[in-house]
Coordinates of C-alpha atoms in Angstrom, one line a residue:
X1 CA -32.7 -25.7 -40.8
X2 CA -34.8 -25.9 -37.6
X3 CA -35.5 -29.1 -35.9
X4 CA -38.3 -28.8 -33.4
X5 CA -37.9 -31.1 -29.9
X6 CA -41.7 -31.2 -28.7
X7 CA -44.3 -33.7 -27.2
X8 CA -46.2 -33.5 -30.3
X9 CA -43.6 -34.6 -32.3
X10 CA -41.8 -34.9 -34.9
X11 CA -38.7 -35.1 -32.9
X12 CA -39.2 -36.3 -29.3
X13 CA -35.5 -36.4 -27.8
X14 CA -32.3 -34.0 -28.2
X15 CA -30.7 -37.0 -29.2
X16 CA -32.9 -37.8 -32.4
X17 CA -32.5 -34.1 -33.1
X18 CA -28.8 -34.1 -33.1
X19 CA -28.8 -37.1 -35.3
X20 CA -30.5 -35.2 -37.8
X21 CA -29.1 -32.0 -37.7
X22 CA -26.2 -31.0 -39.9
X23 CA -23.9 -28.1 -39.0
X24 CA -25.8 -24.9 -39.0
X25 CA -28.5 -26.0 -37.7
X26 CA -30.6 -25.4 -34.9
X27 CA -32.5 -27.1 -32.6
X28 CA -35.7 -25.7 -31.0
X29 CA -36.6 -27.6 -27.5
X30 CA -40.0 -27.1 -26.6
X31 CA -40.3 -29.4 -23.6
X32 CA -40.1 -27.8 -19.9
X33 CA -38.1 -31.0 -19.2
X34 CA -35.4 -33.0 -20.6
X35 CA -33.7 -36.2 -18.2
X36 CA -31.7 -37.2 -21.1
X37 CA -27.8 -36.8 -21.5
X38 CA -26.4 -35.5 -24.7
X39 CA -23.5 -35.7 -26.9
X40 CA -22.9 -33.0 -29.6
X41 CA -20.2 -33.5 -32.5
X42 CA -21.6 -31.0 -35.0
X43 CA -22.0 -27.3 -35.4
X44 CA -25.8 -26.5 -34.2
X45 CA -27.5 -23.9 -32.4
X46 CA -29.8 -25.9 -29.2
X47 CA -32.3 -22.8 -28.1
X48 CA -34.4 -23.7 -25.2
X49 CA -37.5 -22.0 -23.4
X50 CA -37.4 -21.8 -20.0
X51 CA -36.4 -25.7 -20.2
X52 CA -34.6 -27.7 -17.5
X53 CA -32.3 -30.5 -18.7
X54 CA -31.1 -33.0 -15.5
X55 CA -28.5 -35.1 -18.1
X56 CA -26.3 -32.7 -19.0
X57 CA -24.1 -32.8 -22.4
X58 CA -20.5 -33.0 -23.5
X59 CA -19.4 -31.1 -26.9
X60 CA -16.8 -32.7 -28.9
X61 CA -13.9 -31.3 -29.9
X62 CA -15.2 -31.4 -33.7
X63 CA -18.3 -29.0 -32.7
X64 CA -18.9 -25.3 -32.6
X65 CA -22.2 -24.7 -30.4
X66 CA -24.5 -22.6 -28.6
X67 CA -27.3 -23.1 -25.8
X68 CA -29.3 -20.5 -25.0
X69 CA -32.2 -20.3 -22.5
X70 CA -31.6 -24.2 -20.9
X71 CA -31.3 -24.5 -17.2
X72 CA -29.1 -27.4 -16.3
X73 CA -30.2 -28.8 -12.4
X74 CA -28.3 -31.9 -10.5
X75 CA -26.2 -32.9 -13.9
X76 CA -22.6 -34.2 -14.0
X77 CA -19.8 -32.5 -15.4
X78 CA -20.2 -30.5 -18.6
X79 CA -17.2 -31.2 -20.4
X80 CA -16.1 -28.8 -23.6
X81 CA -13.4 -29.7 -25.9
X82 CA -14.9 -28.0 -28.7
X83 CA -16.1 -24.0 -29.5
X84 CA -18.4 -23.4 -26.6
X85 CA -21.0 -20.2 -26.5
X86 CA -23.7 -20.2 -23.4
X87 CA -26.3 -17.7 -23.5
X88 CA -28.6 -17.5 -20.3
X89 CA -28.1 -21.3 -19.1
X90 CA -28.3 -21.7 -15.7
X91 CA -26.1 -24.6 -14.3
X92 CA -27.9 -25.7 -10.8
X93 CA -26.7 -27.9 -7.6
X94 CA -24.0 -29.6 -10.0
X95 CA -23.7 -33.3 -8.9
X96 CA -19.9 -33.4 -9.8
X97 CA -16.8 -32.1 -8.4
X98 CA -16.5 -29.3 -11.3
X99 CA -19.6 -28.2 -13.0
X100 CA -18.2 -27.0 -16.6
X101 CA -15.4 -28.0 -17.6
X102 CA -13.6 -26.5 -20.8
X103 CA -10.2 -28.0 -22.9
X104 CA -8.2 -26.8 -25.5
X105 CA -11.2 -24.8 -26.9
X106 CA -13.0 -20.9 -27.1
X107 CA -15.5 -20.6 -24.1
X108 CA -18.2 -18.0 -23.7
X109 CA -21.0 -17.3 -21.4
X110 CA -23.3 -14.6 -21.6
X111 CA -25.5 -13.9 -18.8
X112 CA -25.6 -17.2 -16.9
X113 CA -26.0 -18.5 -13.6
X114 CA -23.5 -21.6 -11.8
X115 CA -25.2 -22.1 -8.4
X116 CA -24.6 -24.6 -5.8
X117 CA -26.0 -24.9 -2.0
X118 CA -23.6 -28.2 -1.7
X119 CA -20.1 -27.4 -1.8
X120 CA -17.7 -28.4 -4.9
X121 CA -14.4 -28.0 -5.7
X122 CA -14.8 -25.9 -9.3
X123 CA -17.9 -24.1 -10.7
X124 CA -15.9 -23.2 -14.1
X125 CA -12.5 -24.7 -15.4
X126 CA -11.0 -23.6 -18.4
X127 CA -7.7 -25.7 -19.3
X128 CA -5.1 -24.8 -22.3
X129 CA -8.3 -22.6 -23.9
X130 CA -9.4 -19.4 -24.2
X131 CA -12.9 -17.8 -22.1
X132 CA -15.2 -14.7 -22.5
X133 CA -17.9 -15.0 -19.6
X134 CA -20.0 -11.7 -19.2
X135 CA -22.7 -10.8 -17.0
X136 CA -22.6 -14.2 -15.0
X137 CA -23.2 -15.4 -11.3
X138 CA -21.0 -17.9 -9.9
X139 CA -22.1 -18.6 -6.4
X140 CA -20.9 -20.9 -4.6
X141 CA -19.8 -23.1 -1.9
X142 CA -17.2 -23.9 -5.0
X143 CA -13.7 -23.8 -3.8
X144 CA -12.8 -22.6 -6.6
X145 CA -15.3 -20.1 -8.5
X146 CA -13.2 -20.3 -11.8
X147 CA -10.3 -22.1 -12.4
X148 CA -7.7 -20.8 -15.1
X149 CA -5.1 -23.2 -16.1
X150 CA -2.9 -22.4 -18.6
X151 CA -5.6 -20.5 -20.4
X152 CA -6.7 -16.9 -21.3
X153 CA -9.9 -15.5 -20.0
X154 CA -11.7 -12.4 -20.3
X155 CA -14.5 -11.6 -17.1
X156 CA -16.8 -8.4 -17.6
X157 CA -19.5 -7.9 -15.6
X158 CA -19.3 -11.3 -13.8
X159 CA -20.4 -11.8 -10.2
X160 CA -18.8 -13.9 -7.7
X161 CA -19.8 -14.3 -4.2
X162 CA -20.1 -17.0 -1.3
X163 CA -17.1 -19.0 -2.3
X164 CA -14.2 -20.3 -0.7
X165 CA -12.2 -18.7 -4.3
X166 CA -13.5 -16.1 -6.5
X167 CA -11.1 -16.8 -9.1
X168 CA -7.4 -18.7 -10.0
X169 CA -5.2 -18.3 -13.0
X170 CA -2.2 -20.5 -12.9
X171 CA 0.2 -21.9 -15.4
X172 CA 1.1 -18.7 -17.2
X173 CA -2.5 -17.8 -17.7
X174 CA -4.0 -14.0 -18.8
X175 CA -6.3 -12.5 -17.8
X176 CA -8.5 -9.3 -18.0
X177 CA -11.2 -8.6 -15.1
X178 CA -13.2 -5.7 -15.6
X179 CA -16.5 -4.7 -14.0
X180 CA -16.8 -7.7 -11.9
X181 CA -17.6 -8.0 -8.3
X182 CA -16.2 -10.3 -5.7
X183 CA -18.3 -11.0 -2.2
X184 CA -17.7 -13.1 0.7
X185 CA -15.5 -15.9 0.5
X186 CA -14.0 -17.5 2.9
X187 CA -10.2 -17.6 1.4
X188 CA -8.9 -15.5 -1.2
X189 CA -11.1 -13.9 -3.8
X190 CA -8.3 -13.4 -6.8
X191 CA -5.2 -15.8 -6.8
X192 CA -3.0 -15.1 -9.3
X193 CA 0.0 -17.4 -9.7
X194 CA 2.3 -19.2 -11.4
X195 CA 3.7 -16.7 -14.0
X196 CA 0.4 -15.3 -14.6
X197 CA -0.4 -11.7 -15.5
X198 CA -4.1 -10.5 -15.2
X199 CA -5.4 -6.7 -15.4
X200 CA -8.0 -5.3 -13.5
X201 CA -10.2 -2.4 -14.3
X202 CA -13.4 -1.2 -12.5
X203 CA -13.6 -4.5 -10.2
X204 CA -14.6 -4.1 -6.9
X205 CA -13.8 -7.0 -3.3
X206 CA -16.0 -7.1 -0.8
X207 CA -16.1 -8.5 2.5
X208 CA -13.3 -11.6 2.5
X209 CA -12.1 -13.7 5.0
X210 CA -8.4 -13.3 3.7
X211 CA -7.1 -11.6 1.0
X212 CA -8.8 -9.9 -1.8
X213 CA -6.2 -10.3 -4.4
X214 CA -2.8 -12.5 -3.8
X215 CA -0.2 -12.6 -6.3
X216 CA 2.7 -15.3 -6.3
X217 CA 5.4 -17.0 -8.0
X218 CA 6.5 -14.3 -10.6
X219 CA 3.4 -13.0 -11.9
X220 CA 1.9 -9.9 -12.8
X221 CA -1.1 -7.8 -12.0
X222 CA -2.1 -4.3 -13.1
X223 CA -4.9 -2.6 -11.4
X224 CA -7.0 0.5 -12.7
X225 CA -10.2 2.1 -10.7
X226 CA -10.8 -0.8 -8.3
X227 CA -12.0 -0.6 -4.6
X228 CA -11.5 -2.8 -1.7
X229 CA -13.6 -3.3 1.3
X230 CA -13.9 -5.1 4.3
X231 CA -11.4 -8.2 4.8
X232 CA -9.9 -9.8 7.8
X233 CA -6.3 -9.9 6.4
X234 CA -4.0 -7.9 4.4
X235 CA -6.6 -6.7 1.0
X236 CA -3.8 -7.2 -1.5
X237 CA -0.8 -9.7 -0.7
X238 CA 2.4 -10.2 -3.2
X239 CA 5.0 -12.6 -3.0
X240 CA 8.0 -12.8 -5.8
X241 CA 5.7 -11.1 -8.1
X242 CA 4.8 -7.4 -9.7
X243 CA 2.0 -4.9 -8.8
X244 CA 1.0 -2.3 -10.3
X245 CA -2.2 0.1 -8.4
X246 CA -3.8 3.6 -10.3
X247 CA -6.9 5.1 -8.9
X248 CA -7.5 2.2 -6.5
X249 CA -8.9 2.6 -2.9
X250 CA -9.2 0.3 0.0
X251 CA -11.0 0.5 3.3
X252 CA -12.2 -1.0 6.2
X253 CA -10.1 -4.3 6.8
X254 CA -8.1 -5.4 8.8
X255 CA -4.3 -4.5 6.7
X256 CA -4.4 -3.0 3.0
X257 CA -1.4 -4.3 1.4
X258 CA 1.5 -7.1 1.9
X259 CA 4.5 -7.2 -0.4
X260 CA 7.2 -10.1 0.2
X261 CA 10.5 -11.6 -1.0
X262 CA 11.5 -9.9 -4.2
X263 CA 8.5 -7.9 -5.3
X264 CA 7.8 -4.8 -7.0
X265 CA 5.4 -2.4 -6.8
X266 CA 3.7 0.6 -7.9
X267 CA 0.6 3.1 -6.3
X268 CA -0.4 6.0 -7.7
X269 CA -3.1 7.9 -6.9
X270 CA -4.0 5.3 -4.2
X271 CA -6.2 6.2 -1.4
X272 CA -6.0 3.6 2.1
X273 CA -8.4 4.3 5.2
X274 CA -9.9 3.1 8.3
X275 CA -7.9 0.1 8.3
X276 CA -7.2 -1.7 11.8
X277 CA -3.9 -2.3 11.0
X278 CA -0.8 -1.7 8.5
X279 CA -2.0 -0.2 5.6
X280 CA 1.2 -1.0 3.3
X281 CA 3.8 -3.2 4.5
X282 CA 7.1 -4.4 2.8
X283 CA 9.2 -7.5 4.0
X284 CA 12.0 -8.2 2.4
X285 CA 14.2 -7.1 -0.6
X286 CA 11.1 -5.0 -2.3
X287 CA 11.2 -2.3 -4.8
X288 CA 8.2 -0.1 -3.8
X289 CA 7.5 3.6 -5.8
X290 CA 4.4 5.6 -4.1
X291 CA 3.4 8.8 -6.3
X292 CA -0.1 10.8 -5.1
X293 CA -1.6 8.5 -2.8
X294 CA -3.2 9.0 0.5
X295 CA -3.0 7.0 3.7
X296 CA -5.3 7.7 6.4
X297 CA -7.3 6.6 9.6
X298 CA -5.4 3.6 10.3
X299 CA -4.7 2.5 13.5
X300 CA -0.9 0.7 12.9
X301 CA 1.6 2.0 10.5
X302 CA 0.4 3.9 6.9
X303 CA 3.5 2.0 5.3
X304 CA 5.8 -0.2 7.0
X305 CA 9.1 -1.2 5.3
X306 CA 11.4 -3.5 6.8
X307 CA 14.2 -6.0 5.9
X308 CA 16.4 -4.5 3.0
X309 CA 13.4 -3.0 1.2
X310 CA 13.6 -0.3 -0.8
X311 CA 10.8 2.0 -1.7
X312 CA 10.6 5.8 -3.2
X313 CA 7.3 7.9 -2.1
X314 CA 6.5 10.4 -3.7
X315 CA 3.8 13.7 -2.9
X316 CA 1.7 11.4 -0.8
X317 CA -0.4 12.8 2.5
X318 CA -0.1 10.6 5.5
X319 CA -2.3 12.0 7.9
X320 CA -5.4 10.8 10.6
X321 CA -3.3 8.3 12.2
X322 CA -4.7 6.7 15.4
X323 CA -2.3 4.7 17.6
X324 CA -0.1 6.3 19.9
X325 CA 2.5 3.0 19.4
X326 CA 2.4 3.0 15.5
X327 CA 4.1 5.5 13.4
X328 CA 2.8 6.9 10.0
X329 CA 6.4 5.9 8.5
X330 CA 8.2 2.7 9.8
X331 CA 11.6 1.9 8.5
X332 CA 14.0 -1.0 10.0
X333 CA 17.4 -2.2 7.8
X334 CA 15.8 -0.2 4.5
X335 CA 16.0 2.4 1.8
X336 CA 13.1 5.0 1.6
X337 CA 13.2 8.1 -0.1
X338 CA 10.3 10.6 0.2
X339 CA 10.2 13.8 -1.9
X340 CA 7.0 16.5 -1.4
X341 CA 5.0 14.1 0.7
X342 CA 3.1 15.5 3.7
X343 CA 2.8 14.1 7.2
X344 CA -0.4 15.6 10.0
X345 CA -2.5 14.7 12.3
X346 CA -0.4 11.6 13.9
X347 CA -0.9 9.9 17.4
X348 CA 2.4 8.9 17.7
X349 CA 5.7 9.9 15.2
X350 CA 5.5 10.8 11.8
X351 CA 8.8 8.7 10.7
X352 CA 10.7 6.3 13.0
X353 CA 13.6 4.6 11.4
X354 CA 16.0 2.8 13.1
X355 CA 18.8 -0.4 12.2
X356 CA 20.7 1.0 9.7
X357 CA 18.1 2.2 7.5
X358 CA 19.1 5.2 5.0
X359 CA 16.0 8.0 4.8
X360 CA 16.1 11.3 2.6
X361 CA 14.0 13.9 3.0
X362 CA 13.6 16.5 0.5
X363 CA 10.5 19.3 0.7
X364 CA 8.4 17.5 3.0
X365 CA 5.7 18.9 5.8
X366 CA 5.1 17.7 9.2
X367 CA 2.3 19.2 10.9
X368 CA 0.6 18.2 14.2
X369 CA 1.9 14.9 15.9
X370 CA 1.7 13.7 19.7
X371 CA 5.1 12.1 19.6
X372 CA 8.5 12.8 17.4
X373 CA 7.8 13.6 13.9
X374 CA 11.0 12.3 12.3
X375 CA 13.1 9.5 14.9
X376 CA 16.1 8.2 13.9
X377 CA 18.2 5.4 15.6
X378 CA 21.1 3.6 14.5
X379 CA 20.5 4.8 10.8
X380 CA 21.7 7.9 8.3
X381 CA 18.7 10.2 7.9
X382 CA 19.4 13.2 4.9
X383 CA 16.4 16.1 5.5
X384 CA 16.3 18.8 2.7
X385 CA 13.3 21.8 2.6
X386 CA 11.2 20.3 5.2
X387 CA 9.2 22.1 7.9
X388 CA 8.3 20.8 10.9
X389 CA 5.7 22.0 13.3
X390 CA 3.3 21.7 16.4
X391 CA 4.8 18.6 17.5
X392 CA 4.1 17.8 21.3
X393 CA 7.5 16.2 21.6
X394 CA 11.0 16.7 19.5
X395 CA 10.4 17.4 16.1
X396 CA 13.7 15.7 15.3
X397 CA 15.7 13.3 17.4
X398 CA 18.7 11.5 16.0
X399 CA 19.8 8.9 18.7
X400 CA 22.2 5.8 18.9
X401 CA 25.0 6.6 16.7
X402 CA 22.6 7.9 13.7
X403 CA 24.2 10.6 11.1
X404 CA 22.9 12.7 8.5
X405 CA 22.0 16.2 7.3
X406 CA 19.4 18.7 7.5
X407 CA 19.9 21.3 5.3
X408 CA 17.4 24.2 4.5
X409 CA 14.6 23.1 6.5
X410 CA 12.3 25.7 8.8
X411 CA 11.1 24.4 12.5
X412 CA 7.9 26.7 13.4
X413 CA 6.2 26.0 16.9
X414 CA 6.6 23.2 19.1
X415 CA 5.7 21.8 22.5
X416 CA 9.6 20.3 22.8
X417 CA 13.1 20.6 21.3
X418 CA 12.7 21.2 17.7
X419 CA 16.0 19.1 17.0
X420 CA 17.6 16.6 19.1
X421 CA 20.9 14.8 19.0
X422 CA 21.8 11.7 21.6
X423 CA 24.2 8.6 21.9
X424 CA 27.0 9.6 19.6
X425 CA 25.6 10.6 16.7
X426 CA 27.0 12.5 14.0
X427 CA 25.0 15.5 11.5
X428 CA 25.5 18.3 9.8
X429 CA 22.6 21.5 10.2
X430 CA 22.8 23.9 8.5
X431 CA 21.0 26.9 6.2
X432 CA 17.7 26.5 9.0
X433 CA 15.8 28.6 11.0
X434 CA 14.0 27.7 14.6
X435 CA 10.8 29.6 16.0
X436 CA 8.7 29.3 19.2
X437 CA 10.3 26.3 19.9
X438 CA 8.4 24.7 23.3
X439 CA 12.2 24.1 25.3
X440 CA 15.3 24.1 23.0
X441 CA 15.4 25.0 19.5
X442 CA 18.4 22.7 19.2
X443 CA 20.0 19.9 22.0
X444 CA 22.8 18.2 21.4
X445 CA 24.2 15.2 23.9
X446 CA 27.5 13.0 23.9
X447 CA 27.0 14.1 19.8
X448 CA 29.0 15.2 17.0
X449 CA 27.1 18.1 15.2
X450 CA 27.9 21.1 12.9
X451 CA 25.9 23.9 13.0
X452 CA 26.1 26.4 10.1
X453 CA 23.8 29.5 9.4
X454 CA 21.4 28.6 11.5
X455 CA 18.6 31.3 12.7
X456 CA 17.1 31.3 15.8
X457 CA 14.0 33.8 16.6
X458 CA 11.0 34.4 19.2
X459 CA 12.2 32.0 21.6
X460 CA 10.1 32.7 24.2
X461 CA 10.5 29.8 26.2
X462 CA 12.4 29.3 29.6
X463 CA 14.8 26.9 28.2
X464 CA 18.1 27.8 26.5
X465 CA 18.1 27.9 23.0
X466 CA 20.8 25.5 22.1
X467 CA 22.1 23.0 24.5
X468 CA 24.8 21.5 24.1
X469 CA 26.2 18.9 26.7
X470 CA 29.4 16.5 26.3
X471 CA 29.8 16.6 23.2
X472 CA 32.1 18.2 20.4
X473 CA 30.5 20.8 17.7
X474 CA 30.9 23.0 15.9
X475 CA 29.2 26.7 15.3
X476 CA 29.6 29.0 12.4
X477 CA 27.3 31.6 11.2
X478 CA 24.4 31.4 13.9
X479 CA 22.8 34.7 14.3
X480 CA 19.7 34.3 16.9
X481 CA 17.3 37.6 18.5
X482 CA 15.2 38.1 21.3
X483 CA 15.6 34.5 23.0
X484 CA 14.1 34.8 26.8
X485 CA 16.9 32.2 27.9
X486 CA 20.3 31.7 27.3
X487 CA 21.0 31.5 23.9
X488 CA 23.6 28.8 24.0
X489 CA 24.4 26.8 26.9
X490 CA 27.3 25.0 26.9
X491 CA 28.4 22.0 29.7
X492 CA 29.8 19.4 30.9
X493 CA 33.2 19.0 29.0
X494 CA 31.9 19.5 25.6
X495 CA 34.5 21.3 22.7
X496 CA 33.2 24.0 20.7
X497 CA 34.9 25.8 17.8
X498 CA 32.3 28.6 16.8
X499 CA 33.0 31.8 14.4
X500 CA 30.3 34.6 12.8
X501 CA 27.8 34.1 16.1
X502 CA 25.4 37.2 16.2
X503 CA 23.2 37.3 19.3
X504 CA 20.8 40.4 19.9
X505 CA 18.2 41.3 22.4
X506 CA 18.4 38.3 25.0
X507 CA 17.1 38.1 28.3
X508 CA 20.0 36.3 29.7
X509 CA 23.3 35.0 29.3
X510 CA 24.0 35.0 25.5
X511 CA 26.5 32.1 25.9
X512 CA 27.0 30.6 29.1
X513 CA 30.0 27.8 29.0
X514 CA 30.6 25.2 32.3
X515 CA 33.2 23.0 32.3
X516 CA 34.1 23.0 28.8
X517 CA 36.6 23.7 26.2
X518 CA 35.4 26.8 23.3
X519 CA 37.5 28.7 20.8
X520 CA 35.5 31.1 19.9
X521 CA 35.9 34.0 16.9
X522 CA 34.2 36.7 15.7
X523 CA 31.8 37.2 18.0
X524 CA 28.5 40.1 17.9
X525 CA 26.8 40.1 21.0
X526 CA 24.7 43.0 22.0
X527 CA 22.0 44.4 23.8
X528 CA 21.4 41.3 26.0
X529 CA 20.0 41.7 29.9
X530 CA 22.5 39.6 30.9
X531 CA 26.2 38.4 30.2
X532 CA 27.6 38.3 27.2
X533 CA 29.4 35.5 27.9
X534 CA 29.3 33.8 31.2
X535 CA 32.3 30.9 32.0
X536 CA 32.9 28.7 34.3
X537 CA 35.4 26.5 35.2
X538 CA 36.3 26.4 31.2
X539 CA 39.0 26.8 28.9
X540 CA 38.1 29.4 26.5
X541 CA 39.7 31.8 24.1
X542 CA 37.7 34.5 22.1
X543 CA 38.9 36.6 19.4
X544 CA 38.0 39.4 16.4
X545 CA 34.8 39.9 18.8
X546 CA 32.4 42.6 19.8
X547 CA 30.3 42.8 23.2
X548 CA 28.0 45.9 23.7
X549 CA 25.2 46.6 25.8
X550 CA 24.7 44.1 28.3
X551 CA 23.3 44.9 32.0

C-alpha cells in the first residue's frame, strides 16, 4: 500500500505515515521540506522527490528499509540497527560527530552523497555489520571517511576525496574495494589494521599527504590493477602484515613502498617511476618476492633492503636511475637473490651490498652505469651468467674481506677494471671471458682469488691485463690474445701457483713478476713483442713450458 505525505493531505507528517503503514509499504513524501525527526520500526519503502529532511531518522533493529531520493541537511546522527538500503540520499553538513551510523545490521547505499564543509570525525560507520555502498561521494573534512569496525564491506565505484582518512577497517574486518577513487587527504587514504584483510581491484590514490594504503597489525591486503599517484610519503607502507601487488603502478611521490618488522610481500608485474626517493624499501626481518616488475626514474634507491631482510627478485628491469649517491640495488645485513633481472642506465652502482649481506646472481645484465655496477663490502656475493658492460668505473669490486663466486659470466667494454678485488677478500672466477676492458680486465690487491679458464681478448688498453699486487692466487687455464700491455703483472710479494696459461700475440711482457713468489707450469707463450716472462727480484720456478717468438 502507498501512503502519500503531502500539504493537501491526507497524511501531513512522516510520523503519521509510519504509524499507519504496515510492512511492505511505502510511503510517498511529496513535500520539498520535512524539519521533523523520525523513528522507523517496520519494513516500508520512504521514496522522496527532491525533498530535504533537517530531523533526521533512526531505524530500529526490527525494520527492513529503504529511502530513496531524500536529501538529509544539518541532522544528527543517523543511527541503523536494522536492514538499511539508501538510494540517492544526500547526507549534508551533518551536525554530529558521525553522520551514519550502522550496528549489527546489512547497509547499502546506492549512489549517494555524505558532504561536509565543517570537519567531523566519521562520515560512515559500520560496526559488527555488513555494507554495500556503490557509486557514492564521501567528501569530507571527516577524519575518517568510512569507518569499518569489526564488519564486512563491499565499496564499488565509491569516491572519496578531501578527507583526513579515505577509509579504516579494523577489528578483523573484510573488505573488497573495487573501482573506487581516493583524492587528497591529509593522512592516510586506506588503513587497514587489526587482523583485517581487504582486496583491491581497479582503485586508483591520488594526491595524499602520507600514505595511500598502510597495512598493520597482522593483516592482509591483495591488490589487482591499481595506480598510485602523487604522495608526500612512502605510497604503500606495511608493518607485521602481508601484501600482495599484480599489475599495479605508482608514480610521482615522494617513496613507493615501505615494508617493516615481519612482513611479507609480493609484486608482480609492478611498474614504480619518477619517484623522489626509495621506490621499495625493506626494514627488518621481511620476506619480499619481486617477479616482472619495473623500477625506474627515481632519484634514491629502486629497492632498498636492509636489516636481516630477505627478498628474491625475479626478471625485473631496474633502469633510469638518477642520483649519483643512490644505487639501483641497496643491500646492508640481508638476503637477496636476483635471477634474469636487468640493471641500465644508472647514475651511480647498479648493486652495493655491504655488512654481511649474502647476494646471488644468476643470468643477470648490467648495461651502462657511471659508478660500479655490482659493489660488495664485508658480504658473500655468488654471480652466475651475468654480463657486465659500459660501466665508467669497475664493473665488479669485492672489497673489505668480501667472498664469493663468479662463474660463467662475460665482461664486454668498460671505462675501468672489469673485476676488482681489495682488503682481503676471498673468490673464486672462473669459466669468464674479459673484452675491451678500459684499464685491467682483472686487479687483485692484498686478496685471495682463484682464477680458472678465464679468457682474455682485444685488450687494447695501456694497462696490464691482470694485476695482481700482494696477494696470493691462483691461475689455471687462462688463455688471453692480442693484449697491448702486459698480460699479467705480478708485484709486490704476492704467491702465485698458475698451470695451462696460453698467451699469444702481446705487445709486451706476457708475464712480468717483481718481488714475488710464482710456481709456474705448463706454460704457452708465443709470438709476443716483448718478454715472455720478465722477473725481478722473485722466486720463481717454471716447468712443462713453451716460449716461442718473442722480440
Amino acid at each position: 500500500m502507498h501512503h502519500i505525505v503531502s500539504e493537501q493531505g491526507p497524511l501531513y507528517s512522516i510520523h503519521e505515515a509510519l504509524q499507519q503503514a504496515q510492512d511492505g509499504d511505502t510511503i510517498i513524501l511529496q513535500h520539498t521540506q520535512y524539519d521533523e525527526f523520525f523513528t522507523i520500526s517496520k519494513s516500508v519503502t520512504i521514496k522522496g522527490n527532491g525533498t530535504t529532511c533537517t530531523g533526521g531518522f533512526k531505524v530500529e533493529n526490527t525494520a527492513n528499509v529503504t529511502i530513496e531520493n531524500i536529501t538529509f541537511s544539518n541532522v544528527p546522527r543517523i543511527d541503523c540497527y536494522g536492514h538499511t538500503t539508501l538510494k540517492y540520499v544526500h547526507i549534508a553538513e551533518p551536525r554530529d560527530a558521525i553522520a551514519l551510523f550502522a550496528g549489527s545490521c546489512q547497509l547499502t547505499l546506492f549512489h549517494c552523497q555524505l558532504t561536509t564543509t565543517n570537519a567531523r570525525d566519521q562520515g560512515i560507520q559500520i560496526k559488527n555489520g555488513n555494507a554495500r555502498i556503490e557509486s557514492t561521494l564521501i567528501k569530507g573534512p571527516f577524519h575518517v571517511g568510512c569507518f569499518v569496525n569489526h564488519s564486512e564491506i563491499l565499496l564499488l565505484a565509491t569516491y572519496f576525496e578531501q578527507n583526513f582518512k579515505g577509509v579504516q577497517f579494523e577489528r578483523e574486518s573484510v573488505g573488497e574495494v573495487n573501482e573506487c577513487s581516493f583524492h587528497h587527504h591529509e593522512g592516510t587514504q586506506c588503513v587497514v589494521m587489526s587482523n583485517s584483510n581487504v582486496r583491491f581491484k581497479n582503485t586508483r590514490w591520488q594526491n595524499g599527504n602520507v600514505h595511500a594504503i598502510s597495512a598493520i597489525e597482522q593483516s592482509n591486503i591483495h591488490l589487482l590493477h591499481c595506480e598510485f599517484t602523487g604522495h608526500n610519503d612512502y605510497q604503500i607502507y606495511v608493518r607485521e602484515s602481508t601484501a600482495a601487488f599484480e599489475s599495479c603502478h605508482l608514480e610521482k611521490a615522494q617513496s613507493g613502498m615501505l615494508f617493516e618488522q615481519n612482513s611479507k610481500g609480493k609484486l608482480l608485474y609492478v611498474t614504480c617511476e619518477q619517484h623522489e626517493n626509495l621506490q621499495v624499501k625493506s626494514i627488518g626481518i621481511n620476506d619480499l618476492h619481486l617477479a616482472q616488475c619495473v623500477f625506474k626514474e627515481t632519484n634514491g634507491n629502486s629497492l632498498s633492503v636492509k636489516e636481516k631482510g630477505k627478498v628474491i627478485v625475479e626478471r625485473t628491469l631496474f633502469t633510469a636511475s638518477k642520483n649519483p649517491k643512490y644505487p639501483q640495488l641497496y643491500v646492508e645485513d640481508s638476503i637477496v637473490d636476483l635471477n634474469e633481472c636487468m640493471f641500465k642506465q644508472g647514475a651511480s652502482s647498479a648493486v652495493y651490498c655491504e655488512q654481511h649481506s649474502l647476494l646471488t646472481l644468476r643470468n643477470c645484465e648490467f648495461i651502462q652505469h657511471q659508478h660500479i655496477q655490482l659493489h660488495s663490502r664485508q658480504s658473500k656475493v655468488y654471480v652466475f651468467n651475468c654480463a657486465f658492460t659500459q660501466c665508467d668505473e669497475a664493473a665488479v669490486f669485492y672489497e673489505f674481506q668480501s667472498e664469493g663466486v663468479i662463474d660463467t659470466c662475460h665482461f664486454g667494454r668498460s671505462y675501468n677494471s672489469q673485476l676488482a678485488f681489495n682488503g682481503e677478500s676471498q673468490a673464486s672466477v672462473r669459466n669468464s671471458t674479459f673484452t675491451q676492458a678500459g684499464t685491467n680486465a682483472i686487479f687483485i690487491l692484498k686478496s685471495n682469488v682463484q682464477l680458472e679458464h678465464i679468457s682474455i681478448r682485444e685488450h687494447i688498453a695501456k694497462h696490464p691485463a691482470i694485476v695482481i699486487e700482494a696477494s696470493i692466487v691462483g691461475l689455471q687455464h687462462i688463455a688471453a690474445t692480442n693484449v697491448q700491455s702486459e698480460t699479467i703483472h705480478i708485484h709486490a710479494h704476492s704467491t702465485i701457483i698458475g698451470s695451462n696459461i696460453s698467451i699469444e700475440q702481446g705487445t709486451n711482457a706476457h708475464i712480468a713478476i717483481h718481488n714475488s713468489t710464482a710456481q709456474l707450469t705448463h706454460l704457452q707463450l708465443a709470438d709476443g713483442k716483448g718478454y715472455g716472462l720478465y722477473m725481478k727480484k722473485s722466486d720463481v720456478s717454471v716447468s712443462h713450458s713453451e716460449l716461442r717468438n718473442h722480440d
